[in-house]
Coordinates of C-alpha atoms in Angstrom, one line a residue:
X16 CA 0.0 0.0 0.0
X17 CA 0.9 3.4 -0.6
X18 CA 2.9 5.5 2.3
X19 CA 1.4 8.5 4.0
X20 CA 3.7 11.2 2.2
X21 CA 1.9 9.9 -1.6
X22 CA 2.6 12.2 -4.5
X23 CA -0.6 11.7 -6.6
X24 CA -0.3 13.0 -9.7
X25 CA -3.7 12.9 -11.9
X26 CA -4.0 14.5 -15.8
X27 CA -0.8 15.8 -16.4
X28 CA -0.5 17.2 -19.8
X29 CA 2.7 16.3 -21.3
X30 CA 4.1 19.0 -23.7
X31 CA 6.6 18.0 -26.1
X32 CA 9.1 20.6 -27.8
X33 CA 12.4 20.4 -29.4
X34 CA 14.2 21.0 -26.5
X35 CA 12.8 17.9 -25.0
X36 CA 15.5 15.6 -23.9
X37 CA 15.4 12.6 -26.3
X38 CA 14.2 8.9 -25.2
X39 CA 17.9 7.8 -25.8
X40 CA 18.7 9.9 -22.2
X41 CA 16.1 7.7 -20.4
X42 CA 18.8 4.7 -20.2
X43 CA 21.3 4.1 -17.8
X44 CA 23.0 1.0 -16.1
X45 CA 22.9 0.9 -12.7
X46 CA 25.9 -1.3 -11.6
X47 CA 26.9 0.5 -8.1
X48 CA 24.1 2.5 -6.6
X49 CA 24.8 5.1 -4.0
X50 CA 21.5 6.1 -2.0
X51 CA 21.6 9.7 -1.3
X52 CA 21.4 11.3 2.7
X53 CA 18.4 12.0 3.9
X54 CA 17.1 14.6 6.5
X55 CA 17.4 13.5 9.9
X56 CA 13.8 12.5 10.6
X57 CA 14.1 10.5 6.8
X58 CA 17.1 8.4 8.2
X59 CA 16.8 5.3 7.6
X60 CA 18.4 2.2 9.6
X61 CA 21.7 0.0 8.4
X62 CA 19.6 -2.6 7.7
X63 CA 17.1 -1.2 6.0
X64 CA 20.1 0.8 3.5
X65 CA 21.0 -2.5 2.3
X66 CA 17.9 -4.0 1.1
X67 CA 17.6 -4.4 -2.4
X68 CA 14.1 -3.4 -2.5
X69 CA 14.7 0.2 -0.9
X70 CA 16.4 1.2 -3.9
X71 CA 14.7 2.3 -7.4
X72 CA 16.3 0.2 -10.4
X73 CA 17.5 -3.1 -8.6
X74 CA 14.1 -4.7 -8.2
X75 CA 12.9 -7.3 -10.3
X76 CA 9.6 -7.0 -12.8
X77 CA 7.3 -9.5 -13.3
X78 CA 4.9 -7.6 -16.8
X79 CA 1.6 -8.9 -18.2
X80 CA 0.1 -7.5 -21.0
X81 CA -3.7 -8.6 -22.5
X82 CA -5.4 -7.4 -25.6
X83 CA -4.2 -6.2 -28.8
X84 CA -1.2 -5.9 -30.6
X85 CA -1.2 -2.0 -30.3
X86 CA -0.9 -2.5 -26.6
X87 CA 1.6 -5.8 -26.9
X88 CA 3.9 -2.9 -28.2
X89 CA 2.9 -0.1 -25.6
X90 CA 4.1 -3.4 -23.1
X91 CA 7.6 -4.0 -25.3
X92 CA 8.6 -0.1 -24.9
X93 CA 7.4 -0.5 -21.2
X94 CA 9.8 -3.6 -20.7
X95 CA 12.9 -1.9 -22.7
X96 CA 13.0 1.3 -21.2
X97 CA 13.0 -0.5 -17.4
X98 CA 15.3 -3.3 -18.7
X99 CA 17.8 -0.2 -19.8
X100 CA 17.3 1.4 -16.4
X101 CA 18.5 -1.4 -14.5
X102 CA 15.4 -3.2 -13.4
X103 CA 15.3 -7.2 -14.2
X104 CA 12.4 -8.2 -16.3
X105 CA 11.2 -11.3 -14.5
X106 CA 9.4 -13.0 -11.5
X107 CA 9.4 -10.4 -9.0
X108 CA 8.8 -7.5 -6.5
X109 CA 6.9 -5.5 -8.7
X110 CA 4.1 -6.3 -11.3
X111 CA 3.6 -4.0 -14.1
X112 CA 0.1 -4.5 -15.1
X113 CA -1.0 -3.5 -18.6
X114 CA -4.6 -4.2 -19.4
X115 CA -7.3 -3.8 -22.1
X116 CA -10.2 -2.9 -22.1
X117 CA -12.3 -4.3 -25.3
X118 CA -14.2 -6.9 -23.2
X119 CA -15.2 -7.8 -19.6
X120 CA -13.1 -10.5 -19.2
X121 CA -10.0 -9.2 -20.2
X122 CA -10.6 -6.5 -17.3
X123 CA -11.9 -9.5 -15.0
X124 CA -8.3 -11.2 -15.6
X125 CA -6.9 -7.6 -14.9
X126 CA -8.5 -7.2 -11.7
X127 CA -7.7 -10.2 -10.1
X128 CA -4.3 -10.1 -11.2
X129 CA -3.9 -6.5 -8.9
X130 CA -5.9 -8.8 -6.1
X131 CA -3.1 -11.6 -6.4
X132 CA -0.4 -9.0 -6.6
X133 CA -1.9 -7.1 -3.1
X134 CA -2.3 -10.2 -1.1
X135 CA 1.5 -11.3 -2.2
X136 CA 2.1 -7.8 -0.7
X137 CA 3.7 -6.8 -4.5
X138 CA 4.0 -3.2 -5.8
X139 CA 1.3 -2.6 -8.1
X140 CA 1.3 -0.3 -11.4
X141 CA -1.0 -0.3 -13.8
X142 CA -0.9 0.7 -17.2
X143 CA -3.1 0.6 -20.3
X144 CA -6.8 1.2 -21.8
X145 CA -8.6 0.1 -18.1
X146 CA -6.9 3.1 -15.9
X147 CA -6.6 5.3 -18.9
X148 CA -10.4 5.2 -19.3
X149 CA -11.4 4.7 -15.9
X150 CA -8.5 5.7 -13.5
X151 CA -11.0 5.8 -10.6
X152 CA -12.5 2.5 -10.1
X153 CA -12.3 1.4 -6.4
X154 CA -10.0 -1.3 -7.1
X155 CA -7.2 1.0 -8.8
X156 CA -7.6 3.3 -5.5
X157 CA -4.1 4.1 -4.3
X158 CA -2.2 2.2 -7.2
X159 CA 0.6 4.1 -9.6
X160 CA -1.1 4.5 -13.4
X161 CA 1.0 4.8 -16.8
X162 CA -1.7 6.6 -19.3
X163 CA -1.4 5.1 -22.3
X164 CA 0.4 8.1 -24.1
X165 CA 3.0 8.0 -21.1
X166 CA 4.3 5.0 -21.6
X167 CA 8.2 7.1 -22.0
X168 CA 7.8 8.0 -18.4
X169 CA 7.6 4.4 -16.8
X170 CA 10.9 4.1 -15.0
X171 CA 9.6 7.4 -13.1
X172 CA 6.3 5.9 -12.7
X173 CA 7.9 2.6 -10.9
X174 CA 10.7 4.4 -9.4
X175 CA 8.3 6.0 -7.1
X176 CA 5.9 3.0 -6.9
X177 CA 8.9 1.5 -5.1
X178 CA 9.3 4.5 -2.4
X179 CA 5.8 3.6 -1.7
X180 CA 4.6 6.6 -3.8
X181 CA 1.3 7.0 -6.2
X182 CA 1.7 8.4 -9.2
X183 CA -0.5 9.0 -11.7
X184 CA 0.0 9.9 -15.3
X185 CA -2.8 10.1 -17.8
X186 CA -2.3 13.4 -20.1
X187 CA -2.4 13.7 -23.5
X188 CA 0.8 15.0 -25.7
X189 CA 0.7 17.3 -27.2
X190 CA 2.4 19.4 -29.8
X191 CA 1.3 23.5 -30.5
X192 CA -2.1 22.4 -29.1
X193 CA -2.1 19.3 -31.5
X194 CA -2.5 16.0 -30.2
X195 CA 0.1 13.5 -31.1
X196 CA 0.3 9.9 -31.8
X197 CA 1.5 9.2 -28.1
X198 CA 5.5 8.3 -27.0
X199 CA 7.9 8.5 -29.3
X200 CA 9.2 5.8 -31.9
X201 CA 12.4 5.9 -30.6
X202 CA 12.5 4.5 -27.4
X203 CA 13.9 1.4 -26.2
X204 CA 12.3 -1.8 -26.5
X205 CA 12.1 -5.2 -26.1
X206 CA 10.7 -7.1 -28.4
X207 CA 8.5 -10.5 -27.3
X208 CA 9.8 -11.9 -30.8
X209 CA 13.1 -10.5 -31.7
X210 CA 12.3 -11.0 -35.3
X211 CA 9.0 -9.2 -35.1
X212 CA 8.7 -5.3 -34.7
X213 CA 5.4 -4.1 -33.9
X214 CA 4.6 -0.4 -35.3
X215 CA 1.8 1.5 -33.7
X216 CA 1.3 3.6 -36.7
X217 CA -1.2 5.9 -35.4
X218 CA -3.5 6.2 -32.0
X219 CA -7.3 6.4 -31.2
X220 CA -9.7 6.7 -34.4
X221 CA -12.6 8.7 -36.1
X222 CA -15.7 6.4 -34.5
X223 CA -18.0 6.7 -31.8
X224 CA -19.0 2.7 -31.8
X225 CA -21.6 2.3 -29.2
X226 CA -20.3 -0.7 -27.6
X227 CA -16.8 0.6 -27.5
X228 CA -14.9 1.3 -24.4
X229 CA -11.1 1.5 -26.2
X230 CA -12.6 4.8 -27.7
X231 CA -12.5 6.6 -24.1
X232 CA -9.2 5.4 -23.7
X233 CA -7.5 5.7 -26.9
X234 CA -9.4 8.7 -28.0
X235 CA -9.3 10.5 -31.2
X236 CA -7.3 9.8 -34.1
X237 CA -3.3 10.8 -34.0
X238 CA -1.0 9.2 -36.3
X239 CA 2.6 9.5 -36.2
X240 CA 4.3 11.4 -39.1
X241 CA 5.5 9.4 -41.8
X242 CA 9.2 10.2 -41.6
X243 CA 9.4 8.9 -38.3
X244 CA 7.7 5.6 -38.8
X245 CA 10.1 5.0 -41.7
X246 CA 12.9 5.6 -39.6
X247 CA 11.8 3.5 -36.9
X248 CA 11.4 0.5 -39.6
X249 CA 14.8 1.3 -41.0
X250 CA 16.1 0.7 -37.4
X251 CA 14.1 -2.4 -36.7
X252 CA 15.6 -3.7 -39.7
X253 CA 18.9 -3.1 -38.7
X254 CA 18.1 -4.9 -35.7
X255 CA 17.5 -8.5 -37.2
X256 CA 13.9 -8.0 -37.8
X257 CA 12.8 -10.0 -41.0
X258 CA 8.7 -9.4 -39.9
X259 CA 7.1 -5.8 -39.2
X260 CA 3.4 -5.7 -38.0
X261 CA 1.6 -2.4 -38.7
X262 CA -1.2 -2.0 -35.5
X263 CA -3.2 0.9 -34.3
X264 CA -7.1 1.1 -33.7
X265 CA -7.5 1.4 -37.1
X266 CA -5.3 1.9 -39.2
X267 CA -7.4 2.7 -42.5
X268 CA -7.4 6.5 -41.1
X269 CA -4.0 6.8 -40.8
X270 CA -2.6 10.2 -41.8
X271 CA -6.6 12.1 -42.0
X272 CA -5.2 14.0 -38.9
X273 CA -1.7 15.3 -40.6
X274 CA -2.7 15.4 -44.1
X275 CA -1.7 11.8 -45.4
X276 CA -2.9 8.6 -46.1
X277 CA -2.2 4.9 -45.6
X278 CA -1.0 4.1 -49.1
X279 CA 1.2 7.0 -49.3
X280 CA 2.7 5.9 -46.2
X281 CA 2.4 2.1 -47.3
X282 CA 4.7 2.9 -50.6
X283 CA 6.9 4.9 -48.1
X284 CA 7.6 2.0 -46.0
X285 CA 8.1 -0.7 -48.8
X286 CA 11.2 0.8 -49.9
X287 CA 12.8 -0.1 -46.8
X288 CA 11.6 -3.9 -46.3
X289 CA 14.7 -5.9 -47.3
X290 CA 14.2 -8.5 -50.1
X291 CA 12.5 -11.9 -48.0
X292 CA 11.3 -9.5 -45.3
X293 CA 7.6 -9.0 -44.7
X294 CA 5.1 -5.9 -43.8
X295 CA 1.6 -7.1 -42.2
X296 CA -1.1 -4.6 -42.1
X297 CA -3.3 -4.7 -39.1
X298 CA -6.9 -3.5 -38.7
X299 CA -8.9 -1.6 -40.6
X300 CA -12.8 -0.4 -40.4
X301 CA -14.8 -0.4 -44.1
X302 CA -15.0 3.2 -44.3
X303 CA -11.9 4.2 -44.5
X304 CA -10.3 2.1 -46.7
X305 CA -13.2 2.6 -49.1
X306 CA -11.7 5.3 -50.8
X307 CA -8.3 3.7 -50.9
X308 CA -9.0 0.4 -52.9
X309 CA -7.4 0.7 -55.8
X310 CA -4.1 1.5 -54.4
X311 CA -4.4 -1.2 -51.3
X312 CA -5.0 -4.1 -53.9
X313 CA -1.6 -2.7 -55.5
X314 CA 0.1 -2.5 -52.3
X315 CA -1.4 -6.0 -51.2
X316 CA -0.3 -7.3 -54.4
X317 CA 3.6 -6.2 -54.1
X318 CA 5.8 -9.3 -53.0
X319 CA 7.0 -7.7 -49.5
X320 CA 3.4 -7.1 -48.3
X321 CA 1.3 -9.9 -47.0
X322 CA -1.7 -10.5 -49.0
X323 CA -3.8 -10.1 -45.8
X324 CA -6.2 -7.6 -44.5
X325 CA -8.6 -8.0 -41.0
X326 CA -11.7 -5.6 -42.1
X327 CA -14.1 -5.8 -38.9
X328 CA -17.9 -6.4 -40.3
X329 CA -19.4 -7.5 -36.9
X330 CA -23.1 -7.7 -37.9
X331 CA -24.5 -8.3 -41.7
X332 CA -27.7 -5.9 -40.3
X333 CA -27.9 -3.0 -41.5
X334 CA -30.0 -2.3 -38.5
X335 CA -27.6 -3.7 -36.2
X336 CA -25.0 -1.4 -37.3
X337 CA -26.5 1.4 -37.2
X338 CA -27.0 0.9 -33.4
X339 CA -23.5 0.2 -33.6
X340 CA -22.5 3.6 -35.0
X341 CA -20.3 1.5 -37.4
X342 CA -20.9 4.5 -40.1
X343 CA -20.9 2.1 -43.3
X344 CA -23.5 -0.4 -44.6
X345 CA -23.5 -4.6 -45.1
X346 CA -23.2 -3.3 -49.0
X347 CA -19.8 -1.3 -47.9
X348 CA -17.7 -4.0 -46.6
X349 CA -19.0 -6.1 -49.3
X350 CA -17.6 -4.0 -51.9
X351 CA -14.5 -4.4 -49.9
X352 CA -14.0 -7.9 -49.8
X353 CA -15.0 -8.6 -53.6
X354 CA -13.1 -5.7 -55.1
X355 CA -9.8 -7.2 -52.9
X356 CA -10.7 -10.8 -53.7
X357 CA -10.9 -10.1 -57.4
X358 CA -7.6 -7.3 -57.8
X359 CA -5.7 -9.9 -55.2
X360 CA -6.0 -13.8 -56.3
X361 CA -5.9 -15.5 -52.7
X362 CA -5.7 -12.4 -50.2
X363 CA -6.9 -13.4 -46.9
X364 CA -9.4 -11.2 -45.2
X365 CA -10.2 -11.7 -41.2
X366 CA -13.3 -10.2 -39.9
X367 CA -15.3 -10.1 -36.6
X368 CA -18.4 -10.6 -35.5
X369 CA -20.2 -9.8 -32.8
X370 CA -23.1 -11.7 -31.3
X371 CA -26.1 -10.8 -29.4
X372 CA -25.7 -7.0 -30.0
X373 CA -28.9 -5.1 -28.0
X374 CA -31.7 -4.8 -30.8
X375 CA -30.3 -7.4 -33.2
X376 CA -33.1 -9.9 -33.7
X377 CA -33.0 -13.6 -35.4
X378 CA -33.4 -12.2 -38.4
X379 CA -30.2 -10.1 -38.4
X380 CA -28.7 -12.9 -36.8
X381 CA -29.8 -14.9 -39.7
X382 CA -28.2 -12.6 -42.2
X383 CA -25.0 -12.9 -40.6
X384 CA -25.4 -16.2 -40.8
X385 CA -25.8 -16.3 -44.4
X386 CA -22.3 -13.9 -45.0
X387 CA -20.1 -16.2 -43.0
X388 CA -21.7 -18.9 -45.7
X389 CA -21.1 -17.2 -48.5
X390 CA -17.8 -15.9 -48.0
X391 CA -16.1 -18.7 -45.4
X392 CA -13.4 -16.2 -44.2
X393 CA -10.6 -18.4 -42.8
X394 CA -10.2 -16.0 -40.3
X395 CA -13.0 -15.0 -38.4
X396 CA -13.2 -13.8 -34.5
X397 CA -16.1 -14.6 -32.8
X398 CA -17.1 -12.3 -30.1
X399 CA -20.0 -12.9 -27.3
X400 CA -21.5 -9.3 -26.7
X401 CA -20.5 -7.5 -23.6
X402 CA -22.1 -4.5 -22.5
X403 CA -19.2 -2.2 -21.4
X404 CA -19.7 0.0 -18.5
X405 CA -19.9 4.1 -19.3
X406 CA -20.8 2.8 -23.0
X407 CA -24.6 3.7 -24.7
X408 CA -24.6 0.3 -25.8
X409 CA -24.6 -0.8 -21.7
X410 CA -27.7 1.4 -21.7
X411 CA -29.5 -0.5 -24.5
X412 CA -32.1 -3.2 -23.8
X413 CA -30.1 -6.1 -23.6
X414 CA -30.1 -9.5 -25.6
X415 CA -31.1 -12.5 -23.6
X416 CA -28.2 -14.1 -21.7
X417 CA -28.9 -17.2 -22.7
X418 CA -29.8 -15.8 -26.5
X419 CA -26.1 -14.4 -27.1
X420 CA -25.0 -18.1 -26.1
X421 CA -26.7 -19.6 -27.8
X422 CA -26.0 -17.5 -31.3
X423 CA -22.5 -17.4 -30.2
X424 CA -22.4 -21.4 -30.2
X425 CA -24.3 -21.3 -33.5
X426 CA -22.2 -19.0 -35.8
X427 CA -19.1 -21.2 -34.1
X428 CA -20.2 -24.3 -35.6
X429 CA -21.0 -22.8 -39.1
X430 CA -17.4 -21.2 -38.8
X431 CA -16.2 -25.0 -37.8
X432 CA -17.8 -26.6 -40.8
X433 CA -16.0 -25.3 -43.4
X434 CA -11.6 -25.9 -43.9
X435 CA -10.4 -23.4 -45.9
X436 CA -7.1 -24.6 -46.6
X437 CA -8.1 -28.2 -48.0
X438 CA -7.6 -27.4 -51.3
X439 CA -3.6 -26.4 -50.4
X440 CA -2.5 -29.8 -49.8
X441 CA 0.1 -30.2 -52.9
X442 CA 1.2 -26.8 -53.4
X443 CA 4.9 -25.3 -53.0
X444 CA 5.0 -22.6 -51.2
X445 CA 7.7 -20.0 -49.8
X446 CA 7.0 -19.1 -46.3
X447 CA 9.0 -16.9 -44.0
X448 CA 9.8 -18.9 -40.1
X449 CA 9.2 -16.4 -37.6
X450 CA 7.9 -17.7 -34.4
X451 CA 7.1 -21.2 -32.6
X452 CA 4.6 -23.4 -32.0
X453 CA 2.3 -23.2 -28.9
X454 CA 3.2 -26.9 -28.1
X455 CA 7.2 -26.0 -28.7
X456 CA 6.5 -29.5 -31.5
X457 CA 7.1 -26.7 -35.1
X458 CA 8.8 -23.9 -36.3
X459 CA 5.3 -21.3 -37.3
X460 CA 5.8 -19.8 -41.1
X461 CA 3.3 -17.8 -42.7
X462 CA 3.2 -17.6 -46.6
X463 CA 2.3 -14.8 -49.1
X464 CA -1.3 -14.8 -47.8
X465 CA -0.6 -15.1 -44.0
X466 CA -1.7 -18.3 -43.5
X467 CA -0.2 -20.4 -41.1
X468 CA 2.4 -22.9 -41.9
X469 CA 3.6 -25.5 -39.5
X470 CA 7.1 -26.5 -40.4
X471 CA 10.1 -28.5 -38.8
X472 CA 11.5 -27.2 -36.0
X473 CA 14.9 -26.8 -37.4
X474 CA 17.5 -23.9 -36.2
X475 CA 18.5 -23.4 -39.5
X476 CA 15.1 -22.0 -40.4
X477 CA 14.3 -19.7 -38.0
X478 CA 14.4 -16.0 -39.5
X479 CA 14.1 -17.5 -43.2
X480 CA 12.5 -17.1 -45.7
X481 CA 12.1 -21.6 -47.0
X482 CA 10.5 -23.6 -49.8
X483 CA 7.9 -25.6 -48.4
X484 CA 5.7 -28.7 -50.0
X485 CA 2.3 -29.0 -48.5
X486 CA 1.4 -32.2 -47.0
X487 CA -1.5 -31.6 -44.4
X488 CA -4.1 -29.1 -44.0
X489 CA -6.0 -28.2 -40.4
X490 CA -9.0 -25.9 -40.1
X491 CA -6.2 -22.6 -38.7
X492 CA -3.0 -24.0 -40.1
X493 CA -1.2 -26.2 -42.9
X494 CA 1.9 -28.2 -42.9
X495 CA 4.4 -28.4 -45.0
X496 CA 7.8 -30.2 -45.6
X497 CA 11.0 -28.2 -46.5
X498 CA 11.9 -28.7 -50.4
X499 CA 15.3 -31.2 -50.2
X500 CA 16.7 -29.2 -53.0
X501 CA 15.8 -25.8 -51.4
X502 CA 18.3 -23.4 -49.6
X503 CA 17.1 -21.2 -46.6
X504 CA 17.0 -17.7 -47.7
X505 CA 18.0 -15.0 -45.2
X506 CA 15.8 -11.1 -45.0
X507 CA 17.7 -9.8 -41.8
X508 CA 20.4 -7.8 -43.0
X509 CA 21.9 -7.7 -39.3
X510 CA 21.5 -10.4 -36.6
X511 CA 18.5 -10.3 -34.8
X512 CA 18.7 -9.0 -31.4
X513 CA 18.8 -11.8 -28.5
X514 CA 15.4 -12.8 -26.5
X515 CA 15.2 -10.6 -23.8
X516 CA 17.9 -7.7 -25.4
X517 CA 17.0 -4.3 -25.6
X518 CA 16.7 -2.7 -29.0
X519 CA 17.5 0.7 -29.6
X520 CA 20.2 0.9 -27.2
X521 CA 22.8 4.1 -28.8
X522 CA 26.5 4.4 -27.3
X523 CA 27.5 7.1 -24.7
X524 CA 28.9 9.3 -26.7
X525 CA 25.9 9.8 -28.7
X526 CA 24.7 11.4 -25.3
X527 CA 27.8 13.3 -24.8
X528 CA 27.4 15.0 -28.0
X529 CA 24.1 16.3 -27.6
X530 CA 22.9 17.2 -23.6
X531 CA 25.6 18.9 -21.9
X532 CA 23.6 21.0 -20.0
X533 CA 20.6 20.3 -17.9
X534 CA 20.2 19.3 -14.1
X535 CA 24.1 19.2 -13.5
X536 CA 23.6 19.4 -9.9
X537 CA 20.8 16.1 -9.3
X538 CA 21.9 13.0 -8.0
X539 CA 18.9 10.8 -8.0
X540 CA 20.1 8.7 -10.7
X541 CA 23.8 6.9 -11.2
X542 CA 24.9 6.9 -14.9
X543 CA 27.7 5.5 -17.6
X544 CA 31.2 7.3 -17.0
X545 CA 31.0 10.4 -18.5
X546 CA 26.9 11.2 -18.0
X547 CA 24.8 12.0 -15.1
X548 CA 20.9 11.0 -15.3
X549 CA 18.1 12.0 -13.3
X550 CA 14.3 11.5 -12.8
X551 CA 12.1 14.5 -11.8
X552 CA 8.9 14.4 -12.3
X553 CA 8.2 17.4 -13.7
X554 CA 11.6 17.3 -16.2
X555 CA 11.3 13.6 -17.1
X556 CA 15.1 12.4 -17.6
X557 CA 17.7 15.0 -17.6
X558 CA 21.3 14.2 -18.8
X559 CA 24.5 16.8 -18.2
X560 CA 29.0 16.2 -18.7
X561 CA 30.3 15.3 -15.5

């Protein structure tokens, strides 16, 4: 529990300027650790000086992170920047909590997590769309909160969790009065696959879905310029990276804020994907990318771009969506998936439903029934509806418990009745290893369409780009066996980062050459020979010549 002398900090507005420090000051190792002298009445006893646990940057971090992949990378920043402070990423004496918000359970898992953590008497922070949107639920009472456009201020934010301090950080940043896409690109990371770099190429979006809870926490759209999301592709591929996931909340209405658009940043980033290496578009809602066909089927068609696109329809009512607020019709993202499916032989396109939405009655049911016939997407998320407190759609009248079940169950059986990939089993295939198996048995390899290919589980593959024969098919995945004659290709033009490093790491004298002038006098936080660090609060991480 927090001590009697909390800070509590609550809607602080970051500003950002040139003169910022960079993100590249905010790293430090921590090998001998001096704690400074305190006041009389502060003094505190030998034993008590020794303790690891007394001292900010020498505890160890246990992280969890639920929901999507913009908040899987939000959680790798998080990691890197504490892993480059000193702290140890593992089971520990603090838990880092980073939730999400979409459905009840995810926040169910979330709140009984910070239950576990309080009766193991761990410090607590919490971080993500749950706090952001709601930061004063009785069960975050007294706990430290990251806002989700704060994530470059963690090591602050647990620094004081350890003295037994809450802190709060939930602003917006903010540039001449515009609102920006969040922290910057730049910042150290770890990555849960090295060979994987996740790009949150934008923040919030231009909806006001009724069910949606994300919406108060992510807020409106801010995308990051293009410039900078080029640059932080170009380093990822220095890094090892063969695999680059594009993610935000919807990334069809990238650029509307700045005066872009997704292609334009789309042909931007494909001159920078080595030869092998992939680009993976994340989500995107039908009206956005309405306008844009033409030059997505192009862009979905070039060899370095995965013929793969997840277009949310979540009810084939028109009625339904209205309620929704979805802002297209059943028509709209049906123009979508026939114009892709004929300009892109084999693309696949994910889409998600949800079931049991207030209003929708068996005859919309029945209609969306009818489009998972018609189109069997191979990819389709299923999604029992959940009325999320603060929403409207929490205020509607409400679909039978037992109703949402049981159309749930229904739509999952239609789903399970159909194997898309049947018709696979012979071809050759070129499929790039990125990732492992859940049972730890195969290599995972997607191929041109993002479809899952089970493969060997042979070192020499991992990170390349292989020749595959196709020998099995499943209903979510297909295996296939490596062509004798066939030589592992290689997209990583550097060698991927090891499990648990931290990317974006820059030498000293980077530092040295530009901050030699703020906070000279703080010693709150040791440094590399040559630099002195410090956390304030209100100046973030300062760096001055020693």
């Amino acid at each position: 529990m927090p001590s009697s002398c909390d800070s509590l900090m609550e809607d602080i507005e970051d500003m950002v300027s040139s003169s910022d420090p960079t993100p590249h000051e905010r790293q430090s190792a921590r090998k001998s650790i001096i704690p400074r002298s305190r006041k009389k009445k502060e003094l505190l006893s030998d034993e008590e000086l020794q303790a690891d646990s007394l001292i900010p940057g020498t505890q160890k971090i246990w992280m969890k992170t639920w929901g999507c992949s913009h908040n899987n990378s939000d959680g790798e920043y998080m990691a890197g920047q504490l892993a480059a402070s000193g702290y140890k990423m593992t089971e520990a004496d603090v838990w880092l909590l980073n939730s999400c918000t979409v459905k009840n359970p995810a926040e169910d898992h979330f709140r009984n997590s910070i239950k576990k953590a309080q009766d193991q008497e761990k410090k607590v922070v919490v971080a993500g769309c749950v706090p952001q949107a709601q930061p004063r639920m009785d069960y975050l009472k007294g706990l430290s909160i990251i806002g989700v456009q704060q994530i470059d201020r963690v090591v602050e934010v647990v620094d004081e969790a350890v003295k037994g301090h809450s802190v709060r950080l939930l602003g917006q940043k903010k540039d001449g009065g515009r609102r920006l896409g969040g922290a910057r690109l730049d910042l150290p990371k770890i990555r849960k696959n090295p060979l994987i770099e996740i790009i949150s190429i934008n923040t919030g979006c231009l909806n006001a879905c009724t069910y949606c809870k994300t919406k108060h926490a992510r807020g409106d759209l801010a995308s990051y310029p293009i410039e900078e999301l080029v640059e932080r592709a170009r380093q990822s591929f220095q890094e090892g990276v063969c695999e680059i996931w594009l993610t935000s909340e919807d990334t069809g209405a990238y650029g509307r804020d700045i005066g872009t658009d997704l292609p334009t940043l789309l042909w931007r980033l494909v001159e920078e994907i080595p030869e092998g290496a992939m680009l993976r578009l994340g989500m995107t809602n039908p009206p956005y990318i309405l306008e844009h066909l033409e030059e997505m089927a192009k862009i979905l068609n070039h060899p370095r771009v995965y013929a793969f696109l997840h277009v949310p329809v979540q009810s084939a009512s028109d009625s339904v969506l209205m309620d929704m607020k979805r802002e297209y019709c059943i028509d709209d993202f049906k123009r979508v998936v026939d114009f892709l499916k004929e300009r892109v032989p084999g693309v696949t396109i994910a889409t998600d439903i949800i079931c049991g939405f207030p209003g929708e009655t068996e005859e919309d049911f029945q209609a969306t029934i009818d489009l998972v016939k018609a189109y069997r997407f191979p990819s389709l998320f299923i999604n029992q509806f959940y009325p999320r407190p603060g929403t409207p759609a929490a205020r509607m009248e409400q679909v039978a418990a037992h109703v949402k079940k049981q159309r749930t169950k229904e739509l999952s059986q239609v789903f399970h009745s159909y194997n898309p990939y049947d018709h696979k089993v012979g071809e050759r295939q070129h499929v790039l290893v990125t990732e492992e198996s859940f049972d730890s048995q195969y290599y995972v390899a997607h191929n041109k369409y993002y479809e899952q290919v089970l493969v060997p589980k042979r070192v020499e593959f991992k990170g390349k780009m292989i020749v595959v024969d196709i020998y099995e098919a499943g209903k979510h995945f297909m295996k296939g066996k490596p062509v004798e004659d066939s030589k592992p290709f290689t997209p990583s033009i550097a060698m991927p980062l090891q499990k648990g490093e931290v990317s974006g790491l820059l030498q000293v004298s980077t530092y040295m050459h530009a901050y030699t002038t703020a906070h000279s006098g703080c010693t709150s936080r040791p440094a590399p020979p040559g630099l002195h660090f410090c956390t304030c609060l209100h100046k973030k991480f300062c760096v001055s010549a020693v």
